[in-house]
Short mmCIF file of C-alpha atoms in Angstrom, two decimals:
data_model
loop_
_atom_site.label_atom_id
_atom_site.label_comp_id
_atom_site.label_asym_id
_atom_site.label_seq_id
_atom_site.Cartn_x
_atom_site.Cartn_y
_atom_site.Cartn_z
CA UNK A 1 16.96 4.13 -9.81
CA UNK A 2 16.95 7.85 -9.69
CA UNK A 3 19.52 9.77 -7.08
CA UNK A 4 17.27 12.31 -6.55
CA UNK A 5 14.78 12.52 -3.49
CA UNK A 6 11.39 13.31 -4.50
CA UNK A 7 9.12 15.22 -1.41
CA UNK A 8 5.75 16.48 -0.94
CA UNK A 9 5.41 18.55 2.20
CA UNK A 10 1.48 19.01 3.53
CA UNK A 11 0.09 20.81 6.55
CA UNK A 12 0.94 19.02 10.31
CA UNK A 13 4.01 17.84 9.83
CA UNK A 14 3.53 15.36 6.99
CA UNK A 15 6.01 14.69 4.28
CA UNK A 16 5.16 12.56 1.28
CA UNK A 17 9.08 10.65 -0.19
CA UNK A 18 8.70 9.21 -3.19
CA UNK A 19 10.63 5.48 -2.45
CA UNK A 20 11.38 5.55 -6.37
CA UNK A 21 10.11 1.56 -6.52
CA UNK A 22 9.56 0.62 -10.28
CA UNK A 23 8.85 4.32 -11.63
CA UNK A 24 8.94 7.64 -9.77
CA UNK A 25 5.04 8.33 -8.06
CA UNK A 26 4.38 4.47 -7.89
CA UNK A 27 5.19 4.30 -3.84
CA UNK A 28 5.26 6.38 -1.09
CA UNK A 29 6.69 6.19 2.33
CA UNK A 30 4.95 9.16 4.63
CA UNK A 31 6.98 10.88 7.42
CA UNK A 32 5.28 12.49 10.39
CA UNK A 33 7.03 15.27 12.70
CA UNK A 34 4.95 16.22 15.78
CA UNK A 35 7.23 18.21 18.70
CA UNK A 36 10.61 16.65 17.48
CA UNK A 37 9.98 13.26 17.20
CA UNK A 38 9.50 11.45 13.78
CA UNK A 39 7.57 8.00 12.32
CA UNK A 40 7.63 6.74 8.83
CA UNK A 41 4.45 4.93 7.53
CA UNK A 42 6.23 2.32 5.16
CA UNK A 43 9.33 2.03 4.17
CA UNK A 44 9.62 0.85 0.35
CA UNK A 45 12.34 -1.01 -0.80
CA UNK A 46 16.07 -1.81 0.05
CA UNK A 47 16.98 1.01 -2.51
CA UNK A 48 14.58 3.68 -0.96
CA UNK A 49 16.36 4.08 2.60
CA UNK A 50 18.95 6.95 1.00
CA UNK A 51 15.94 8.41 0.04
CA UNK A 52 14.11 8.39 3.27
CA UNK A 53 17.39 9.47 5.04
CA UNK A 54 17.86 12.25 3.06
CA UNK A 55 14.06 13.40 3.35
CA UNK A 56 14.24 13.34 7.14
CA UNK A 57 17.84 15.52 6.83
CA UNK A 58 15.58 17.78 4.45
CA UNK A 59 13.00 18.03 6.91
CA UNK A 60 16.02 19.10 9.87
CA UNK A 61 15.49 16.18 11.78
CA UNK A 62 18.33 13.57 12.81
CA UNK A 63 18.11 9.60 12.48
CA UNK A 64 17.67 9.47 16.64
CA UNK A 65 14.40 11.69 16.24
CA UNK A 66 12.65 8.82 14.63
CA UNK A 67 10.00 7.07 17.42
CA UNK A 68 8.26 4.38 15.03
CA UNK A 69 8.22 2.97 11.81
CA UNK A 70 5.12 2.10 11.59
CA UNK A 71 4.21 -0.87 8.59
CA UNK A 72 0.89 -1.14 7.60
CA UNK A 73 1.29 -4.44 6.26
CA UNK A 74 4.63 -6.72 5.69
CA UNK A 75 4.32 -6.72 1.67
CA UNK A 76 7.54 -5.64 0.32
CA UNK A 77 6.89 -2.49 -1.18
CA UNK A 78 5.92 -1.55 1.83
CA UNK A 79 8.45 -3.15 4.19
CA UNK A 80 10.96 -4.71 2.25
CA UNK A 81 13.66 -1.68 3.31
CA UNK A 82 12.33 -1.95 7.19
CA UNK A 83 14.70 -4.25 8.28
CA UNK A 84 17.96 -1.94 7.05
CA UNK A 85 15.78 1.56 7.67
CA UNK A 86 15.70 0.81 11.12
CA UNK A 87 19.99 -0.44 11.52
CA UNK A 88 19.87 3.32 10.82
CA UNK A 89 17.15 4.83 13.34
CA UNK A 90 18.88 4.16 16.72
CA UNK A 91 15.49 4.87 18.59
CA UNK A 92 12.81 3.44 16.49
CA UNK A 93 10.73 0.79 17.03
CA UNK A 94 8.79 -1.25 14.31
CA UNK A 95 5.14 -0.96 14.48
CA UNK A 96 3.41 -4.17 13.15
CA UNK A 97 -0.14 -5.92 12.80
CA UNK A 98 0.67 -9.18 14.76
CA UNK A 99 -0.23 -11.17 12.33
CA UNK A 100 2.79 -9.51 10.67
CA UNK A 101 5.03 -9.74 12.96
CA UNK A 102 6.92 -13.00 12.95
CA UNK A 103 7.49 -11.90 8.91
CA UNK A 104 9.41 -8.89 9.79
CA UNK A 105 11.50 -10.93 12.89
CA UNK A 106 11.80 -13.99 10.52
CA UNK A 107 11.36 -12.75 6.67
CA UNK A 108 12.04 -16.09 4.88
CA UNK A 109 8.63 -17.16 4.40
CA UNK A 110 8.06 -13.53 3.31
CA UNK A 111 11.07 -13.35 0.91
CA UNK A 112 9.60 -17.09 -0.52
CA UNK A 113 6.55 -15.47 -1.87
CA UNK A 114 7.58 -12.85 -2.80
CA UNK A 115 10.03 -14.88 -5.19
CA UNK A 116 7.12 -17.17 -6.35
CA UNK A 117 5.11 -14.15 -7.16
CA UNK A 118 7.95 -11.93 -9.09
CA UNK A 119 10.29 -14.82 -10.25
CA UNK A 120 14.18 -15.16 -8.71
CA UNK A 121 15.87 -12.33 -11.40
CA UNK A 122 12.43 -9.47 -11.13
CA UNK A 123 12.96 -9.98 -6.67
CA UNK A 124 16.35 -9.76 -6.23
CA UNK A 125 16.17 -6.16 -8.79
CA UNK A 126 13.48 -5.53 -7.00
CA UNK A 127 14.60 -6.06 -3.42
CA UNK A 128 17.67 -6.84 -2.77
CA UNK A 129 18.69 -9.03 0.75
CA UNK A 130 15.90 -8.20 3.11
CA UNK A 131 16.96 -7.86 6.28
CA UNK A 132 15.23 -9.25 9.84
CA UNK A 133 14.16 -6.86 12.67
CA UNK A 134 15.19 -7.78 15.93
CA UNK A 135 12.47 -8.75 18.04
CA UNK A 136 12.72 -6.41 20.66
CA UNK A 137 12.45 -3.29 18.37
CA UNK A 138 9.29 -5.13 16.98
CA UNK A 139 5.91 -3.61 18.41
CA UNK A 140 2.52 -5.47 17.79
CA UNK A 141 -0.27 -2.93 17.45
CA UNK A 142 -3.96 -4.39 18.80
CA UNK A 143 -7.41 -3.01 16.66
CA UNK A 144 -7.92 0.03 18.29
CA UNK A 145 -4.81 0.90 19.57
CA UNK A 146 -3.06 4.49 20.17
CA UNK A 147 0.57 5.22 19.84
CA UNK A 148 1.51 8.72 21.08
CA UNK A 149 4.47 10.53 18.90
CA UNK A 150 5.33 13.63 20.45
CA UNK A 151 2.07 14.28 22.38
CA UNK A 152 0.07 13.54 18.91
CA UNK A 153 -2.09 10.46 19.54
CA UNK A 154 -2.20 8.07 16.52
CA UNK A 155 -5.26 5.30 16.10
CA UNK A 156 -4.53 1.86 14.70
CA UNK A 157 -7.04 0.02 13.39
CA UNK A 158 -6.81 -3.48 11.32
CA UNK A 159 -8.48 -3.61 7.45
CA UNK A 160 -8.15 -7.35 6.72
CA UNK A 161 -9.44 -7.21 3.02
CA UNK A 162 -6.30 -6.71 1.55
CA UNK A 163 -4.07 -8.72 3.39
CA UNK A 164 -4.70 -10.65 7.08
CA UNK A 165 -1.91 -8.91 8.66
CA UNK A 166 -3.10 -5.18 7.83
CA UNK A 167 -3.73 -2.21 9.19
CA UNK A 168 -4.34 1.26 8.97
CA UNK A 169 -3.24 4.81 11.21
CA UNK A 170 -6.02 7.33 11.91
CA UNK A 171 -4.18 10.83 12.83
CA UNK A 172 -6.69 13.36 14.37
CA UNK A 173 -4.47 16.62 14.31
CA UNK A 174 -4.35 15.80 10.08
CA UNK A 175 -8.04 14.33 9.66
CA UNK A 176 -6.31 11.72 7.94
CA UNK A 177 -6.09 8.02 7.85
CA UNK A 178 -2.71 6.25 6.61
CA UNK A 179 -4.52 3.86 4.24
CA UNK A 180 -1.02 1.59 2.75
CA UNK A 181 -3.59 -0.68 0.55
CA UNK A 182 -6.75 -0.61 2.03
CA UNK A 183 -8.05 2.01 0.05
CA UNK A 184 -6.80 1.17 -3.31
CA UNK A 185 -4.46 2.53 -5.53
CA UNK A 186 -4.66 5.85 -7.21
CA UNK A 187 -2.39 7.65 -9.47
CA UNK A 188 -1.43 11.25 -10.07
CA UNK A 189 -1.02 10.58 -13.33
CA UNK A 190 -4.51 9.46 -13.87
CA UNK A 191 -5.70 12.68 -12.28
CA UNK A 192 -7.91 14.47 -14.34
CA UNK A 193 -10.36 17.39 -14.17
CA UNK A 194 -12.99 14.89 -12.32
CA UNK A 195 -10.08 14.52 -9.56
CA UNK A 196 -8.82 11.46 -8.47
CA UNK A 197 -9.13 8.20 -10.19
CA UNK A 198 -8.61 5.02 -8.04
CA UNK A 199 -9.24 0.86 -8.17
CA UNK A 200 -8.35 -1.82 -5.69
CA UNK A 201 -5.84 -3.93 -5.25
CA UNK A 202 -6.32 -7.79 -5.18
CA UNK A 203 -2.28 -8.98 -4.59
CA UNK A 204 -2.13 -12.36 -3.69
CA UNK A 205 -3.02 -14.47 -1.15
CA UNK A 206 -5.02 -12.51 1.43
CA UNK A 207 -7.93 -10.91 -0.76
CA UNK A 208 -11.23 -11.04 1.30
CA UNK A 209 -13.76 -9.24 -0.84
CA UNK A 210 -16.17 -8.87 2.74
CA UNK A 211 -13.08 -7.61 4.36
CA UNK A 212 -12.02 -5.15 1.90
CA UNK A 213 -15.31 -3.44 2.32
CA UNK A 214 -15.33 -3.37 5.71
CA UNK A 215 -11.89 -1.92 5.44
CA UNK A 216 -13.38 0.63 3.31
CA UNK A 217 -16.01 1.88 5.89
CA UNK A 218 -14.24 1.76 8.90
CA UNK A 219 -11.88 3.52 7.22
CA UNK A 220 -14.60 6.75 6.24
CA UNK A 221 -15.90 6.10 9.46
CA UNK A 222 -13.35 8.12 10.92
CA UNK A 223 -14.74 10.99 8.62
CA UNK A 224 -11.15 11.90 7.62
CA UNK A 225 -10.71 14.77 5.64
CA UNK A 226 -7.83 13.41 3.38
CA UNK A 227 -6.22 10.03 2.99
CA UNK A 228 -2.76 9.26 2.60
CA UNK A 229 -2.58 6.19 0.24
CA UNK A 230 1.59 4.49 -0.11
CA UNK A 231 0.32 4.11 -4.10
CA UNK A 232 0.21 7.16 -4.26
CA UNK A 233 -0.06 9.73 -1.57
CA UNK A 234 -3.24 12.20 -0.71
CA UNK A 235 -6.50 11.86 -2.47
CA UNK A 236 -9.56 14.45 -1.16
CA UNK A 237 -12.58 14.16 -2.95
CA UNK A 238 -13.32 11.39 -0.41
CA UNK A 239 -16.95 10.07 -0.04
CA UNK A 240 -16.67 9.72 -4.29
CA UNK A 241 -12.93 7.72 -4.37
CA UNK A 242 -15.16 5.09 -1.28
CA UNK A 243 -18.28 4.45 -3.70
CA UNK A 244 -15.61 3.96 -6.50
CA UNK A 245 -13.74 1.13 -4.20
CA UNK A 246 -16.91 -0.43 -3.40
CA UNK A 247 -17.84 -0.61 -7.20
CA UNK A 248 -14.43 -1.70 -7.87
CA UNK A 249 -14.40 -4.59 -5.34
CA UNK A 250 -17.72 -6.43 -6.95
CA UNK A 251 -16.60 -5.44 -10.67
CA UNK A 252 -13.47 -7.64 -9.75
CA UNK A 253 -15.37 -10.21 -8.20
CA UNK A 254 -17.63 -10.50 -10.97
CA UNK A 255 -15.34 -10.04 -13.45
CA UNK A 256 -13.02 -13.49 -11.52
CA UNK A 257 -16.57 -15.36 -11.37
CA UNK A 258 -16.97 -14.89 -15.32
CA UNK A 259 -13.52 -16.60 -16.10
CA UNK A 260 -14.08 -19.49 -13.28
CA UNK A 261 -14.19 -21.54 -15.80
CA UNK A 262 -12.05 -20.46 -18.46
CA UNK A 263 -8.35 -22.97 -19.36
CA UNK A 264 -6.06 -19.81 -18.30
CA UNK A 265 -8.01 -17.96 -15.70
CA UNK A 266 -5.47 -15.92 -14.47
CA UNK A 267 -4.47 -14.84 -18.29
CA UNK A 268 -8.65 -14.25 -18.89
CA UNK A 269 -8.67 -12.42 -15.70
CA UNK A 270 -6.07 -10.01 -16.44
CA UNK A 271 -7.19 -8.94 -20.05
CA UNK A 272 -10.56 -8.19 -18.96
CA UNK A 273 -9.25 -6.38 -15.99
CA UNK A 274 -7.02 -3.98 -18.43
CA UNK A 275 -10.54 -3.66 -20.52
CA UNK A 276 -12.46 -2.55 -17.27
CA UNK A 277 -9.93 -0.51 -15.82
CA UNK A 278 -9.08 1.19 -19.04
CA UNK A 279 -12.96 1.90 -19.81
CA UNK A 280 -13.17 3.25 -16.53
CA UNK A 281 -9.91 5.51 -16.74
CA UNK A 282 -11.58 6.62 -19.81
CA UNK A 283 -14.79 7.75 -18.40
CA UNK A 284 -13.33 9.40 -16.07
CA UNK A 285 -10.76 12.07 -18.65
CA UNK A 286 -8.14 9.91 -18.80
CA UNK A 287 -6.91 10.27 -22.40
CA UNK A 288 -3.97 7.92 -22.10
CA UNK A 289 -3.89 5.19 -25.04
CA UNK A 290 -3.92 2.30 -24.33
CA UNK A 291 0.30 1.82 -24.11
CA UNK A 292 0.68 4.33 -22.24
CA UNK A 293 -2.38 2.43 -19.92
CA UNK A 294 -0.20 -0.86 -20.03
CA UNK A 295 2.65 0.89 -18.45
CA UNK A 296 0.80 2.64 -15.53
CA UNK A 297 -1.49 -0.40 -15.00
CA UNK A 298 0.00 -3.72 -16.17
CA UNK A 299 1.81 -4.81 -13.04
CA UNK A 300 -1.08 -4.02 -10.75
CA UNK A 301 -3.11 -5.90 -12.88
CA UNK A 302 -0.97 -8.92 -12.90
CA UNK A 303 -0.85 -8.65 -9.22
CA UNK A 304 -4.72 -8.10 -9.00
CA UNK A 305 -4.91 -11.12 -11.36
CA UNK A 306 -3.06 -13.48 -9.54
CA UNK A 307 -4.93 -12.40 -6.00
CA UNK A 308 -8.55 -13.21 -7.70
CA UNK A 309 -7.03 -16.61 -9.30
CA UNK A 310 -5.62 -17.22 -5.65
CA UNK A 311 -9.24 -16.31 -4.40
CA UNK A 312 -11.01 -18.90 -7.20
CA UNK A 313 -9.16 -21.61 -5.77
CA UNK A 314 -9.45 -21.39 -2.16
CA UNK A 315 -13.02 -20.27 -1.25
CA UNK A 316 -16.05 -22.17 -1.79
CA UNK A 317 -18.16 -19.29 -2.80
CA UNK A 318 -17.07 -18.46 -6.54
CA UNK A 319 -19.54 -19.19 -9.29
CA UNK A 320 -19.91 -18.66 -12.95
CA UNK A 321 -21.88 -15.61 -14.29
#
């Protein structure tokens, strides 16, 4: 883990940190400032509270300025640091889908899939002891909900298509939406002189493929100018990056129906998934080979791989192509 903080400061008060989980510009927590007081969208890790300390020093705000952490979902690259952020923000509350919520008050069952998904030795590098929220600093958001911070009125709204207990944080002053998964992953380092490249993400168990286009349009139907993504941070070229999601989401469909069959699914899955994604990366001006592909892609495509295989065996719908 790096000591250094990593920030990107926009316009209205929003500060991308860098949470420094796996490799630097992987995840992003998001701090807003509006009139003094102070919300984090996600949280990262254990290991990236220093860093989201330090960023709200950097930004000349104190620990008691902070109104909400708001968690767009309770995965733990997301959340997994929420429980000890918030021993640290004396005023915060913990803002939380409710199907969410009893995770956050009550993280075993979270921490227990998290282990079957990672293995014992990759979780506890990854995230340490994660720590319960006490329920009274735990606030359930509703679809449609506003939170005020500092007289700047912030829209909740659930996307269900990447996991049940989602959702996302339209800001008006920004023309932005808070997206944490909902709206894929995209890079910097797959930037290129066609902009932004992006794919979903298909992490077990929740993946809804009608859901995670829905998410996707009510999302844009905000008409946001910019989206602020926690893999990794603002992407602009916007109406382009939402047809490329929608592709994405029936390539990945189609590409789980293919290997319904096959002995190793998962394993079939994932190599195809590297093929398509790498093809696509390609198109795009990504001139990466193909190990330097593996190391910015591989453990999203595990992930991705494991959500479809998940997906195989619990709906009815799946069919060979």
């Amino acid at each position: 883990m790096s000591s250094k903080v990593r920030i990107l400061s926009f316009d209205n008060g929003i500060t991308a940190v860098d949470t420094d989980y796996i490799r630097p510009h992987l995840d992003a927590s998001h701090l807003v400032v509006e009139n003094g007081d102070a919300a984090f969208v996600d949280t990262g890790t254990n290991h990236s509270v220093e860093f989201l300390l330090r960023a709200l020093e950097q930004q000349d705000r104190d620990v008691g300025d902070v109104r909400y952490v708001f968690l767009t979902h309770v995965h733990l690259d997301h959340a997994g640091g929420a429980g000890k952020l918030m021993r640290e923000l004396p005023n915060a509350r913990a803002v939380v889908h409710p199907r969410g919520a009893r995770h956050v008050i009550e993280p075993s069952k979270l921490i227990r899939g998290a282990r079957e998904v990672y293995g014992e030795e990759t979780y506890t590098e990854l995230y340490g002891e994660v720590l319960p929220i006490p329920e009274e600093r735990v606030l359930t958001v509703e679809d449609g909900g506003e939170i005020d911070l500092g007289g700047r009125s912030l829209h909740c709204f659930f996307t269900e298509g990447h996991a049940r207990h989602h959702y996302c944080l339209h800001d008006p002053v920004s023309g932005s939406v808070f997206t944490g998964d909902s709206f894929g992953l995209s890079y910097r380092e797959l930037d290129t002189a066609a902009g932004e490249f992006i794919f979903p993400t298909t992490t077990p168990v929740d993946f809804d493929p009608l859901e995670a286009h829905r998410s996707v349009d009510r999302i844009m139907a905000w008409e946001p100018r910019q989206l602020f993504l926690t893999h990794y941070s603002r992407v602009t070229d916007l109406p382009r990056l939402a047809g490329d999601m929608h592709r994405g989401i029936d390539d990945f469909v189609r590409i789980a129906r293919q290997h319904v069959n096959d002995a190793n699914r998962e394993a079939a899955i994932r190599d195809a998934m590297f093929r398509y994604l790498a093809g696509r990366a390609r198109e795009h001006g990504v001139e990466a080979d193909d190990d330097r592909l593996h190391e910015l892609l591989d453990m999203d495509i595990g992930l991705n791989a494991m959500g479809l295989e998940h997906w195989l065996s619990t709906t009815a719908e799946p069919a060979a192509e």
